[in-house]
Amino acid sequence: GAVVSQHPSWVICKSGTSVKIECRSLDFQATTMFWYRQFPKQSLMLMATSNEGSKATYEQGVEKDKFLINHASLTLSTLTVTSAHPEDSSFYICSATLPRADASNQPQHFGDGTRLSIL
Amino acid sequence: SQELEQSPQSLIVQEGKNLTINCTSSKTLYGLYWYKQKYGEGLIFLMMLQKGGEEKSHEKITAKLDEKKQQSSLHITASQPSHAGIYLCGADRAGTASKLTFGTGTRLQVTL
């Protein structure tokens, strides 16, 4: 159980375009999802916390207007990289937790990540 | 400064050998999570430790959390090629796994 699906797994696009990445919890409802960014040979950096039905909470230094997060349902959160540029190229990973009542003693469950390359 | 340090940064071991990866926090933790990541893929949950002195094992992997809850170790016995990957420790500072800070990672290669 607790499977998180991320789509697409790989995307290449031209500079200036917007790219949407989806994160779905397949067999559970996730009131909270997280978006991370990972640079080559580096650890995961938390970008934002996405809460169903409310605005996302962004970490310091992450541009809200650049990285739009929408969590419209209990099983889907989306990250849109707007007007993407080569410096936005990275590996983006989402994770989800069980609803708060069940969250204690539960790990975050991660998607397989999306490799974004901006030309 | 990095709040969560892992050592070593990379490790090459011969198949069948034992190895240990360490994760040290500058602050006391509510919980410590170990994940494994293959290059370009997501994270696979390994183990979660919450109590000081706690030790958990799964197959050939054993994780421990010290009494002060600031240091954890991950030990692999009789390593196999399937153990190769990047091992990441994640720190829970709030007590609900709601926000994890990850360590720098340890890249493990297992040679034949």
mmCIF file with all atom_site columns, C-alpha atoms in Angstrom:
data_model
loop_
_atom_site.group_PDB
_atom_site.id
_atom_site.type_symbol
_atom_site.label_atom_id
_atom_site.label_alt_id
_atom_site.label_comp_id
_atom_site.label_asym_id
_atom_site.label_entity_id
_atom_site.label_seq_id
_atom_site.pdbx_PDB_ins_code
_atom_site.Cartn_x
_atom_site.Cartn_y
_atom_site.Cartn_z
_atom_site.occupancy
_atom_site.B_iso_or_equiv
_atom_site.pdbx_formal_charge
_atom_site.auth_seq_id
_atom_site.auth_comp_id
_atom_site.auth_asym_id
_atom_site.auth_atom_id
_atom_site.pdbx_PDB_model_num
ATOM 1   C CA . GLY A 1 1   ? 0.000  0.000   0.000   1.00 0.00 ? 1   GLY A CA 1
ATOM 2   C CA . ALA A 1 2   ? 0.802  3.724   0.045   1.00 0.00 ? 2   ALA A CA 1
ATOM 3   C CA . VAL A 1 3   ? 1.841  4.045   -3.588  1.00 0.00 ? 3   VAL A CA 1
ATOM 4   C CA . VAL A 1 4   ? 2.656  7.445   -5.033  1.00 0.00 ? 4   VAL A CA 1
ATOM 5   C CA . SER A 1 5   ? 2.708  7.916   -8.780  1.00 0.00 ? 5   SER A CA 1
ATOM 6   C CA . GLN A 1 6   ? 4.461  10.811  -10.482 1.00 0.00 ? 6   GLN A CA 1
ATOM 7   C CA . HIS A 1 7   ? 4.020  11.828  -14.097 1.00 0.00 ? 7   HIS A CA 1
ATOM 8   C CA . PRO A 1 8   ? 5.772  12.441  -16.386 1.00 0.00 ? 8   PRO A CA 1
ATOM 9   C CA . SER A 1 9   ? 8.991  10.680  -15.475 1.00 0.00 ? 9   SER A CA 1
ATOM 10  C CA . TRP A 1 10  ? 10.986 12.667  -18.002 1.00 0.00 ? 10  TRP A CA 1
ATOM 11  C CA . VAL A 1 11  ? 10.324 15.832  -19.937 1.00 0.00 ? 11  VAL A CA 1
ATOM 12  C CA . ILE A 1 12  ? 12.331 17.993  -22.291 1.00 0.00 ? 12  ILE A CA 1
ATOM 13  C CA . CYS A 1 13  ? 11.015 21.345  -23.380 1.00 0.00 ? 13  CYS A CA 1
ATOM 14  C CA . LYS A 1 14  ? 12.078 24.677  -24.802 1.00 0.00 ? 14  LYS A CA 1
ATOM 15  C CA . SER A 1 15  ? 12.985 27.625  -22.656 1.00 0.00 ? 15  SER A CA 1
ATOM 16  C CA . GLY A 1 16  ? 9.995  29.813  -21.861 1.00 0.00 ? 16  GLY A CA 1
ATOM 17  C CA . THR A 1 17  ? 7.389  27.089  -21.795 1.00 0.00 ? 17  THR A CA 1
ATOM 18  C CA . SER A 1 18  ? 5.499  25.925  -18.722 1.00 0.00 ? 18  SER A CA 1
ATOM 19  C CA . VAL A 1 19  ? 5.651  22.346  -17.513 1.00 0.00 ? 19  VAL A CA 1
ATOM 20  C CA . LYS A 1 20  ? 3.183  20.587  -15.254 1.00 0.00 ? 20  LYS A CA 1
ATOM 21  C CA . ILE A 1 21  ? 4.150  17.625  -13.081 1.00 0.00 ? 21  ILE A CA 1
ATOM 22  C CA . GLU A 1 22  ? 1.520  15.471  -11.408 1.00 0.00 ? 22  GLU A CA 1
ATOM 23  C CA . CYS A 1 23  ? 1.762  13.599  -8.133  1.00 0.00 ? 23  CYS A CA 1
ATOM 24  C CA . ARG A 1 24  ? -0.953 11.094  -7.279  1.00 0.00 ? 24  ARG A CA 1
ATOM 25  C CA . SER A 1 25  ? -1.542 8.927   -4.250  1.00 0.00 ? 25  SER A CA 1
ATOM 26  C CA . LEU A 1 26  ? -2.959 5.755   -5.756  1.00 0.00 ? 26  LEU A CA 1
ATOM 27  C CA . ASP A 1 27  ? -4.311 3.804   -2.825  1.00 0.00 ? 27  ASP A CA 1
ATOM 28  C CA . PHE A 1 28  ? -4.705 6.361   -0.071  1.00 0.00 ? 28  PHE A CA 1
ATOM 29  C CA . GLN A 1 29  ? -5.864 9.907   0.471   1.00 0.00 ? 29  GLN A CA 1
ATOM 30  C CA . ALA A 1 30  ? -3.083 12.374  1.070   1.00 0.00 ? 30  ALA A CA 1
ATOM 31  C CA . THR A 1 31  ? -4.022 15.606  2.768   1.00 0.00 ? 31  THR A CA 1
ATOM 32  C CA . THR A 1 32  ? -0.382 16.668  2.610   1.00 0.00 ? 32  THR A CA 1
ATOM 33  C CA . MET A 1 33  ? 2.085  16.288  -0.206  1.00 0.00 ? 33  MET A CA 1
ATOM 34  C CA . PHE A 1 34  ? 5.627  17.577  -0.489  1.00 0.00 ? 34  PHE A CA 1
ATOM 35  C CA . TRP A 1 35  ? 7.650  18.721  -3.468  1.00 0.00 ? 35  TRP A CA 1
ATOM 36  C CA . TYR A 1 36  ? 11.421 18.316  -3.489  1.00 0.00 ? 36  TYR A CA 1
ATOM 37  C CA . ARG A 1 37  ? 14.138 19.257  -5.890  1.00 0.00 ? 37  ARG A CA 1
ATOM 38  C CA . GLN A 1 38  ? 17.356 17.334  -6.278  1.00 0.00 ? 38  GLN A CA 1
ATOM 39  C CA . PHE A 1 39  ? 20.481 18.520  -8.062  1.00 0.00 ? 39  PHE A CA 1
ATOM 40  C CA . PRO A 1 40  ? 22.990 16.002  -9.417  1.00 0.00 ? 40  PRO A CA 1
ATOM 41  C CA . LYS A 1 41  ? 24.843 14.200  -6.661  1.00 0.00 ? 41  LYS A CA 1
ATOM 42  C CA . GLN A 1 42  ? 23.119 16.261  -4.010  1.00 0.00 ? 42  GLN A CA 1
ATOM 43  C CA . SER A 1 43  ? 20.458 15.641  -1.428  1.00 0.00 ? 43  SER A CA 1
ATOM 44  C CA . LEU A 1 44  ? 16.779 16.491  -1.613  1.00 0.00 ? 44  LEU A CA 1
ATOM 45  C CA . MET A 1 45  ? 15.773 20.075  -1.018  1.00 0.00 ? 45  MET A CA 1
ATOM 46  C CA . LEU A 1 46  ? 12.225 20.676  0.172   1.00 0.00 ? 46  LEU A CA 1
ATOM 47  C CA . MET A 1 47  ? 10.520 23.240  -2.038  1.00 0.00 ? 47  MET A CA 1
ATOM 48  C CA . ALA A 1 48  ? 7.023  23.386  -0.631  1.00 0.00 ? 48  ALA A CA 1
ATOM 49  C CA . THR A 1 49  ? 4.342  21.666  1.380   1.00 0.00 ? 49  THR A CA 1
ATOM 50  C CA . SER A 1 50  ? 1.073  21.182  -0.430  1.00 0.00 ? 50  SER A CA 1
ATOM 51  C CA . ASN A 1 51  ? -2.114 20.940  1.615   1.00 0.00 ? 51  ASN A CA 1
ATOM 52  C CA . GLU A 1 52  ? -5.391 19.848  0.086   1.00 0.00 ? 52  GLU A CA 1
ATOM 53  C CA . GLY A 1 53  ? -7.802 22.741  -0.272  1.00 0.00 ? 53  GLY A CA 1
ATOM 54  C CA . SER A 1 54  ? -5.401 25.451  0.824   1.00 0.00 ? 54  SER A CA 1
ATOM 55  C CA . LYS A 1 55  ? -2.406 27.369  -0.412  1.00 0.00 ? 55  LYS A CA 1
ATOM 56  C CA . ALA A 1 56  ? 0.954  25.685  -0.461  1.00 0.00 ? 56  ALA A CA 1
ATOM 57  C CA . THR A 1 57  ? 3.631  26.629  2.040   1.00 0.00 ? 57  THR A CA 1
ATOM 58  C CA . TYR A 1 58  ? 6.880  27.457  0.296   1.00 0.00 ? 58  TYR A CA 1
ATOM 59  C CA . GLU A 1 59  ? 10.343 27.142  1.743   1.00 0.00 ? 59  GLU A CA 1
ATOM 60  C CA . GLN A 1 60  ? 12.568 30.169  1.978   1.00 0.00 ? 60  GLN A CA 1
ATOM 61  C CA . GLY A 1 61  ? 14.134 31.046  -1.343  1.00 0.00 ? 61  GLY A CA 1
ATOM 62  C CA . VAL A 1 62  ? 11.586 29.202  -3.494  1.00 0.00 ? 62  VAL A CA 1
ATOM 63  C CA . GLU A 1 63  ? 9.710  31.465  -5.897  1.00 0.00 ? 63  GLU A CA 1
ATOM 64  C CA . LYS A 1 64  ? 5.970  31.045  -5.535  1.00 0.00 ? 64  LYS A CA 1
ATOM 65  C CA . ASP A 1 65  ? 5.237  32.517  -8.952  1.00 0.00 ? 65  ASP A CA 1
ATOM 66  C CA . LYS A 1 66  ? 7.791  30.291  -10.633 1.00 0.00 ? 66  LYS A CA 1
ATOM 67  C CA . PHE A 1 67  ? 6.690  27.043  -9.023  1.00 0.00 ? 67  PHE A CA 1
ATOM 68  C CA . LEU A 1 68  ? 2.902  26.919  -8.857  1.00 0.00 ? 68  LEU A CA 1
ATOM 69  C CA . ILE A 1 69  ? 1.435  24.199  -6.678  1.00 0.00 ? 69  ILE A CA 1
ATOM 70  C CA . ASN A 1 70  ? -2.155 23.057  -6.734  1.00 0.00 ? 70  ASN A CA 1
ATOM 71  C CA . HIS A 1 71  ? -3.636 20.409  -4.453  1.00 0.00 ? 71  HIS A CA 1
ATOM 72  C CA . ALA A 1 72  ? -7.235 20.296  -5.591  1.00 0.00 ? 72  ALA A CA 1
ATOM 73  C CA . SER A 1 73  ? -8.092 16.801  -4.386  1.00 0.00 ? 73  SER A CA 1
ATOM 74  C CA . LEU A 1 74  ? -6.998 14.334  -1.748  1.00 0.00 ? 74  LEU A CA 1
ATOM 75  C CA . THR A 1 75  ? -5.147 12.259  -4.314  1.00 0.00 ? 75  THR A CA 1
ATOM 76  C CA . LEU A 1 76  ? -3.570 14.807  -6.643  1.00 0.00 ? 76  LEU A CA 1
ATOM 77  C CA . SER A 1 77  ? -1.070 17.615  -6.338  1.00 0.00 ? 77  SER A CA 1
ATOM 78  C CA . THR A 1 78  ? 0.487  19.371  -9.305  1.00 0.00 ? 78  THR A CA 1
ATOM 79  C CA . LEU A 1 79  ? 3.658  21.396  -9.662  1.00 0.00 ? 79  LEU A CA 1
ATOM 80  C CA . THR A 1 80  ? 3.832  23.783  -12.608 1.00 0.00 ? 80  THR A CA 1
ATOM 81  C CA . VAL A 1 81  ? 7.169  25.266  -13.523 1.00 0.00 ? 81  VAL A CA 1
ATOM 82  C CA . THR A 1 82  ? 6.231  28.475  -15.269 1.00 0.00 ? 82  THR A CA 1
ATOM 83  C CA . SER A 1 83  ? 8.312  30.074  -17.999 1.00 0.00 ? 83  SER A CA 1
ATOM 84  C CA . ALA A 1 84  ? 10.971 27.458  -17.468 1.00 0.00 ? 84  ALA A CA 1
ATOM 85  C CA . HIS A 1 85  ? 14.621 28.237  -18.138 1.00 0.00 ? 85  HIS A CA 1
ATOM 86  C CA . PRO A 1 86  ? 17.724 26.024  -18.259 1.00 0.00 ? 86  PRO A CA 1
ATOM 87  C CA . GLU A 1 87  ? 18.500 26.743  -14.607 1.00 0.00 ? 87  GLU A CA 1
ATOM 88  C CA . ASP A 1 88  ? 15.187 25.092  -13.695 1.00 0.00 ? 88  ASP A CA 1
ATOM 89  C CA . SER A 1 89  ? 16.459 21.806  -15.090 1.00 0.00 ? 89  SER A CA 1
ATOM 90  C CA . SER A 1 90  ? 16.532 19.352  -12.241 1.00 0.00 ? 90  SER A CA 1
ATOM 91  C CA . PHE A 1 91  ? 15.041 16.207  -10.751 1.00 0.00 ? 91  PHE A CA 1
ATOM 92  C CA . TYR A 1 92  ? 11.744 16.909  -9.010  1.00 0.00 ? 92  TYR A CA 1
ATOM 93  C CA . ILE A 1 93  ? 10.271 14.413  -6.541  1.00 0.00 ? 93  ILE A CA 1
ATOM 94  C CA . CYS A 1 94  ? 6.992  14.448  -4.669  1.00 0.00 ? 94  CYS A CA 1
ATOM 95  C CA . SER A 1 95  ? 5.990  12.621  -1.529  1.00 0.00 ? 95  SER A CA 1
ATOM 96  C CA . ALA A 1 96  ? 2.781  12.103  0.378   1.00 0.00 ? 96  ALA A CA 1
ATOM 97  C CA . THR A 1 97  ? 1.758  11.278  3.891   1.00 0.00 ? 97  THR A CA 1
ATOM 98  C CA . LEU A 1 98  ? -1.306 9.613   5.249   1.00 0.00 ? 98  LEU A CA 1
ATOM 99  C CA . PRO A 1 99  ? -4.046 11.810  6.701   1.00 0.00 ? 99  PRO A CA 1
ATOM 100 C CA . ARG A 1 100 ? -3.017 13.506  9.925   1.00 0.00 ? 100 ARG A CA 1
ATOM 101 C CA . ALA A 1 101 ? -4.856 11.079  12.187  1.00 0.00 ? 101 ALA A CA 1
ATOM 102 C CA . ASP A 1 102 ? -2.808 8.263   10.724  1.00 0.00 ? 102 ASP A CA 1
ATOM 103 C CA . ALA A 1 103 ? 0.368  10.228  10.147  1.00 0.00 ? 103 ALA A CA 1
ATOM 104 C CA . SER A 1 104 ? 2.072  9.391   13.398  1.00 0.00 ? 104 SER A CA 1
ATOM 105 C CA . ASN A 1 105 ? 4.647  6.670   12.970  1.00 0.00 ? 105 ASN A CA 1
ATOM 106 C CA . GLN A 1 106 ? 4.226  6.808   9.218   1.00 0.00 ? 106 GLN A CA 1
ATOM 107 C CA . PRO A 1 107 ? 6.941  7.641   6.712   1.00 0.00 ? 107 PRO A CA 1
ATOM 108 C CA . GLN A 1 108 ? 6.600  9.838   3.661   1.00 0.00 ? 108 GLN A CA 1
ATOM 109 C CA . HIS A 1 109 ? 5.945  7.851   0.505   1.00 0.00 ? 109 HIS A CA 1
ATOM 110 C CA . PHE A 1 110 ? 7.797  9.060   -2.561  1.00 0.00 ? 110 PHE A CA 1
ATOM 111 C CA . GLY A 1 111 ? 7.044  9.130   -6.251  1.00 0.00 ? 111 GLY A CA 1
ATOM 112 C CA . ASP A 1 112 ? 9.640  8.025   -8.789  1.00 0.00 ? 112 ASP A CA 1
ATOM 113 C CA . GLY A 1 113 ? 10.553 11.582  -9.690  1.00 0.00 ? 113 GLY A CA 1
ATOM 114 C CA . THR A 1 114 ? 10.484 13.698  -12.837 1.00 0.00 ? 114 THR A CA 1
ATOM 115 C CA . ARG A 1 115 ? 13.609 14.642  -14.707 1.00 0.00 ? 115 ARG A CA 1
ATOM 116 C CA . LEU A 1 116 ? 13.099 18.056  -16.256 1.00 0.00 ? 116 LEU A CA 1
ATOM 117 C CA . SER A 1 117 ? 15.443 19.313  -18.942 1.00 0.00 ? 117 SER A CA 1
ATOM 118 C CA . ILE A 1 118 ? 15.009 22.811  -20.345 1.00 0.00 ? 118 ILE A CA 1
ATOM 119 C CA . LEU A 1 119 ? 16.782 23.533  -23.610 1.00 0.00 ? 119 LEU A CA 1
ATOM 120 C CA . SER B 2 1   ? 25.949 24.657  8.185   1.00 0.00 ? 1   SER B CA 1
ATOM 121 C CA . GLN B 2 2   ? 24.400 21.344  7.193   1.00 0.00 ? 2   GLN B CA 1
ATOM 122 C CA . GLU B 2 3   ? 21.965 20.203  9.890   1.00 0.00 ? 3   GLU B CA 1
ATOM 123 C CA . LEU B 2 4   ? 22.237 16.556  8.963   1.00 0.00 ? 4   LEU B CA 1
ATOM 124 C CA . GLU B 2 5   ? 25.605 15.116  8.031   1.00 0.00 ? 5   GLU B CA 1
ATOM 125 C CA . GLN B 2 6   ? 26.161 11.707  6.523   1.00 0.00 ? 6   GLN B CA 1
ATOM 126 C CA . SER B 2 7   ? 29.408 9.815   6.324   1.00 0.00 ? 7   SER B CA 1
ATOM 127 C CA . PRO B 2 8   ? 30.995 8.583   4.287   1.00 0.00 ? 8   PRO B CA 1
ATOM 128 C CA . GLN B 2 9   ? 29.904 10.490  1.194   1.00 0.00 ? 9   GLN B CA 1
ATOM 129 C CA . SER B 2 10  ? 30.679 7.512   -0.968  1.00 0.00 ? 10  SER B CA 1
ATOM 130 C CA . LEU B 2 11  ? 31.638 3.932   -0.364  1.00 0.00 ? 11  LEU B CA 1
ATOM 131 C CA . ILE B 2 12  ? 32.874 1.089   -2.525  1.00 0.00 ? 12  ILE B CA 1
ATOM 132 C CA . VAL B 2 13  ? 32.763 -2.356  -0.963  1.00 0.00 ? 13  VAL B CA 1
ATOM 133 C CA . GLN B 2 14  ? 33.322 -5.832  -2.237  1.00 0.00 ? 14  GLN B CA 1
ATOM 134 C CA . GLU B 2 15  ? 30.346 -8.131  -2.385  1.00 0.00 ? 15  GLU B CA 1
ATOM 135 C CA . GLY B 2 16  ? 29.937 -10.008 0.870   1.00 0.00 ? 16  GLY B CA 1
ATOM 136 C CA . LYS B 2 17  ? 31.544 -7.325  3.020   1.00 0.00 ? 17  LYS B CA 1
ATOM 137 C CA . ASN B 2 18  ? 29.823 -5.447  5.822   1.00 0.00 ? 18  ASN B CA 1
ATOM 138 C CA . LEU B 2 19  ? 29.488 -1.680  5.872   1.00 0.00 ? 19  LEU B CA 1
ATOM 139 C CA . THR B 2 20  ? 28.163 1.129   8.050   1.00 0.00 ? 20  THR B CA 1
ATOM 140 C CA . ILE B 2 21  ? 26.763 4.511   7.123   1.00 0.00 ? 21  ILE B CA 1
ATOM 141 C CA . ASN B 2 22  ? 26.387 7.235   9.732   1.00 0.00 ? 22  ASN B CA 1
ATOM 142 C CA . CYS B 2 23  ? 23.967 10.127  10.060  1.00 0.00 ? 23  CYS B CA 1
ATOM 143 C CA . THR B 2 24  ? 24.581 12.876  12.607  1.00 0.00 ? 24  THR B CA 1
ATOM 144 C CA . SER B 2 25  ? 22.277 15.701  13.581  1.00 0.00 ? 25  SER B CA 1
ATOM 145 C CA . SER B 2 26  ? 23.196 18.937  15.296  1.00 0.00 ? 26  SER B CA 1
ATOM 146 C CA . LYS B 2 27  ? 19.829 18.861  17.073  1.00 0.00 ? 27  LYS B CA 1
ATOM 147 C CA . THR B 2 28  ? 17.763 16.235  18.885  1.00 0.00 ? 28  THR B CA 1
ATOM 148 C CA . LEU B 2 29  ? 15.338 14.502  16.591  1.00 0.00 ? 29  LEU B CA 1
ATOM 149 C CA . TYR B 2 30  ? 11.791 13.298  16.971  1.00 0.00 ? 30  TYR B CA 1
ATOM 150 C CA . GLY B 2 31  ? 12.414 10.671  14.355  1.00 0.00 ? 31  GLY B CA 1
ATOM 151 C CA . LEU B 2 32  ? 14.972 9.457   11.871  1.00 0.00 ? 32  LEU B CA 1
ATOM 152 C CA . TYR B 2 33  ? 14.105 7.878   8.525   1.00 0.00 ? 33  TYR B CA 1
ATOM 153 C CA . TRP B 2 34  ? 16.351 5.901   6.236   1.00 0.00 ? 34  TRP B CA 1
ATOM 154 C CA . TYR B 2 35  ? 15.664 5.799   2.505   1.00 0.00 ? 35  TYR B CA 1
ATOM 155 C CA . LYS B 2 36  ? 17.414 4.273   -0.469  1.00 0.00 ? 36  LYS B CA 1
ATOM 156 C CA . GLN B 2 37  ? 17.486 5.900   -3.881  1.00 0.00 ? 37  GLN B CA 1
ATOM 157 C CA . LYS B 2 38  ? 18.679 4.508   -7.157  1.00 0.00 ? 38  LYS B CA 1
ATOM 158 C CA . TYR B 2 39  ? 20.054 7.083   -9.546  1.00 0.00 ? 39  TYR B CA 1
ATOM 159 C CA . GLY B 2 40  ? 17.285 9.023   -11.257 1.00 0.00 ? 40  GLY B CA 1
ATOM 160 C CA . GLU B 2 41  ? 14.533 7.321   -9.303  1.00 0.00 ? 41  GLU B CA 1
ATOM 161 C CA . GLY B 2 42  ? 12.392 7.949   -6.268  1.00 0.00 ? 42  GLY B CA 1
ATOM 162 C CA . LEU B 2 43  ? 13.088 7.040   -2.678  1.00 0.00 ? 43  LEU B CA 1
ATOM 163 C CA . ILE B 2 44  ? 12.379 3.665   -1.161  1.00 0.00 ? 44  ILE B CA 1
ATOM 164 C CA . PHE B 2 45  ? 11.549 3.686   2.529   1.00 0.00 ? 45  PHE B CA 1
ATOM 165 C CA . LEU B 2 46  ? 13.804 1.421   4.582   1.00 0.00 ? 46  LEU B CA 1
ATOM 166 C CA . MET B 2 47  ? 13.280 2.102   8.258   1.00 0.00 ? 47  MET B CA 1
ATOM 167 C CA . MET B 2 48  ? 12.019 4.605   10.786  1.00 0.00 ? 48  MET B CA 1
ATOM 168 C CA . LEU B 2 49  ? 13.477 5.137   14.260  1.00 0.00 ? 49  LEU B CA 1
ATOM 169 C CA . GLN B 2 50  ? 11.826 7.218   16.928  1.00 0.00 ? 50  GLN B CA 1
ATOM 170 C CA . LYS B 2 51  ? 13.021 6.113   20.340  1.00 0.00 ? 51  LYS B CA 1
ATOM 171 C CA . GLY B 2 52  ? 16.438 6.691   21.830  1.00 0.00 ? 52  GLY B CA 1
ATOM 172 C CA . GLY B 2 53  ? 18.438 3.485   21.667  1.00 0.00 ? 53  GLY B CA 1
ATOM 173 C CA . GLU B 2 54  ? 16.042 1.940   19.162  1.00 0.00 ? 54  GLU B CA 1
ATOM 174 C CA . GLU B 2 55  ? 17.314 -0.648  16.729  1.00 0.00 ? 55  GLU B CA 1
ATOM 175 C CA . LYS B 2 56  ? 15.483 -2.163  13.777  1.00 0.00 ? 56  LYS B CA 1
ATOM 176 C CA . SER B 2 57  ? 16.432 -4.791  11.242  1.00 0.00 ? 57  SER B CA 1
ATOM 177 C CA . HIS B 2 58  ? 15.073 -5.841  7.903   1.00 0.00 ? 58  HIS B CA 1
ATOM 178 C CA . GLU B 2 59  ? 16.760 -8.612  5.984   1.00 0.00 ? 59  GLU B CA 1
ATOM 179 C CA . LYS B 2 60  ? 20.440 -7.657  6.015   1.00 0.00 ? 60  LYS B CA 1
ATOM 180 C CA . ILE B 2 61  ? 20.001 -4.032  7.003   1.00 0.00 ? 61  ILE B CA 1
ATOM 181 C CA . THR B 2 62  ? 20.080 -2.819  10.621  1.00 0.00 ? 62  THR B CA 1
ATOM 182 C CA . ALA B 2 63  ? 19.499 0.752   11.715  1.00 0.00 ? 63  ALA B CA 1
ATOM 183 C CA . LYS B 2 64  ? 20.154 2.205   15.155  1.00 0.00 ? 64  LYS B CA 1
ATOM 184 C CA . LEU B 2 65  ? 19.366 5.506   16.841  1.00 0.00 ? 65  LEU B CA 1
ATOM 185 C CA . ASP B 2 66  ? 21.503 6.605   19.763  1.00 0.00 ? 66  ASP B CA 1
ATOM 186 C CA . GLU B 2 67  ? 20.128 7.422   23.202  1.00 0.00 ? 67  GLU B CA 1
ATOM 187 C CA . LYS B 2 68  ? 20.419 11.146  22.649  1.00 0.00 ? 68  LYS B CA 1
ATOM 188 C CA . LYS B 2 69  ? 18.554 10.831  19.343  1.00 0.00 ? 69  LYS B CA 1
ATOM 189 C CA . GLN B 2 70  ? 21.187 12.754  17.455  1.00 0.00 ? 70  GLN B CA 1
ATOM 190 C CA . GLN B 2 71  ? 23.042 10.025  15.661  1.00 0.00 ? 71  GLN B CA 1
ATOM 191 C CA . SER B 2 72  ? 21.955 7.041   13.622  1.00 0.00 ? 72  SER B CA 1
ATOM 192 C CA . SER B 2 73  ? 23.810 4.295   11.836  1.00 0.00 ? 73  SER B CA 1
ATOM 193 C CA . LEU B 2 74  ? 22.781 1.985   9.028   1.00 0.00 ? 74  LEU B CA 1
ATOM 194 C CA . HIS B 2 75  ? 24.623 -1.305  8.846   1.00 0.00 ? 75  HIS B CA 1
ATOM 195 C CA . ILE B 2 76  ? 24.509 -3.710  5.925   1.00 0.00 ? 76  ILE B CA 1
ATOM 196 C CA . THR B 2 77  ? 25.693 -7.236  6.472   1.00 0.00 ? 77  THR B CA 1
ATOM 197 C CA . ALA B 2 78  ? 27.139 -9.318  3.647   1.00 0.00 ? 78  ALA B CA 1
ATOM 198 C CA . SER B 2 79  ? 26.516 -6.675  0.994   1.00 0.00 ? 79  SER B CA 1
ATOM 199 C CA . GLN B 2 80  ? 25.131 -7.605  -2.406  1.00 0.00 ? 80  GLN B CA 1
ATOM 200 C CA . PRO B 2 81  ? 25.031 -5.737  -5.726  1.00 0.00 ? 81  PRO B CA 1
ATOM 201 C CA . SER B 2 82  ? 21.337 -5.075  -5.078  1.00 0.00 ? 82  SER B CA 1
ATOM 202 C CA . HIS B 2 83  ? 22.346 -2.912  -2.125  1.00 0.00 ? 83  HIS B CA 1
ATOM 203 C CA . ALA B 2 84  ? 24.021 -0.393  -4.415  1.00 0.00 ? 84  ALA B CA 1
ATOM 204 C CA . GLY B 2 85  ? 22.445 3.038   -4.496  1.00 0.00 ? 85  GLY B CA 1
ATOM 205 C CA . ILE B 2 86  ? 22.244 6.265   -2.559  1.00 0.00 ? 86  ILE B CA 1
ATOM 206 C CA . TYR B 2 87  ? 21.293 6.062   1.085   1.00 0.00 ? 87  TYR B CA 1
ATOM 207 C CA . LEU B 2 88  ? 19.634 9.096   2.593   1.00 0.00 ? 88  LEU B CA 1
ATOM 208 C CA . CYS B 2 89  ? 18.713 9.794   6.174   1.00 0.00 ? 89  CYS B CA 1
ATOM 209 C CA . GLY B 2 90  ? 15.813 12.116  6.842   1.00 0.00 ? 90  GLY B CA 1
ATOM 210 C CA . ALA B 2 91  ? 15.197 13.957  10.095  1.00 0.00 ? 91  ALA B CA 1
ATOM 211 C CA . ASP B 2 92  ? 11.794 14.633  11.538  1.00 0.00 ? 92  ASP B CA 1
ATOM 212 C CA . ARG B 2 93  ? 11.984 17.628  13.849  1.00 0.00 ? 93  ARG B CA 1
ATOM 213 C CA . ALA B 2 94  ? 8.283  18.143  14.391  1.00 0.00 ? 94  ALA B CA 1
ATOM 214 C CA . GLY B 2 95  ? 7.133  14.707  15.470  1.00 0.00 ? 95  GLY B CA 1
ATOM 215 C CA . THR B 2 96  ? 4.673  14.022  12.680  1.00 0.00 ? 96  THR B CA 1
ATOM 216 C CA . ALA B 2 97  ? 6.911  13.252  9.688   1.00 0.00 ? 97  ALA B CA 1
ATOM 217 C CA . SER B 2 98  ? 5.303  16.347  8.251   1.00 0.00 ? 98  SER B CA 1
ATOM 218 C CA . LYS B 2 99  ? 8.558  17.897  7.155   1.00 0.00 ? 99  LYS B CA 1
ATOM 219 C CA . LEU B 2 100 ? 11.787 16.050  6.633   1.00 0.00 ? 100 LEU B CA 1
ATOM 220 C CA . THR B 2 101 ? 15.282 17.436  6.326   1.00 0.00 ? 101 THR B CA 1
ATOM 221 C CA . PHE B 2 102 ? 17.541 15.103  4.384   1.00 0.00 ? 102 PHE B CA 1
ATOM 222 C CA . GLY B 2 103 ? 21.168 14.342  4.855   1.00 0.00 ? 103 GLY B CA 1
ATOM 223 C CA . THR B 2 104 ? 23.816 14.725  2.221   1.00 0.00 ? 104 THR B CA 1
ATOM 224 C CA . GLY B 2 105 ? 23.531 11.109  1.112   1.00 0.00 ? 105 GLY B CA 1
ATOM 225 C CA . THR B 2 106 ? 25.952 8.207   0.862   1.00 0.00 ? 106 THR B CA 1
ATOM 226 C CA . ARG B 2 107 ? 26.616 6.664   -2.520  1.00 0.00 ? 107 ARG B CA 1
ATOM 227 C CA . LEU B 2 108 ? 27.247 2.928   -2.205  1.00 0.00 ? 108 LEU B CA 1
ATOM 228 C CA . GLN B 2 109 ? 28.817 0.757   -4.872  1.00 0.00 ? 109 GLN B CA 1
ATOM 229 C CA . VAL B 2 110 ? 29.162 -2.978  -4.429  1.00 0.00 ? 110 VAL B CA 1
ATOM 230 C CA . THR B 2 111 ? 31.771 -4.686  -6.559  1.00 0.00 ? 111 THR B CA 1
ATOM 231 C CA . LEU B 2 112 ? 31.805 -8.315  -7.544  1.00 0.00 ? 112 LEU B CA 1
#
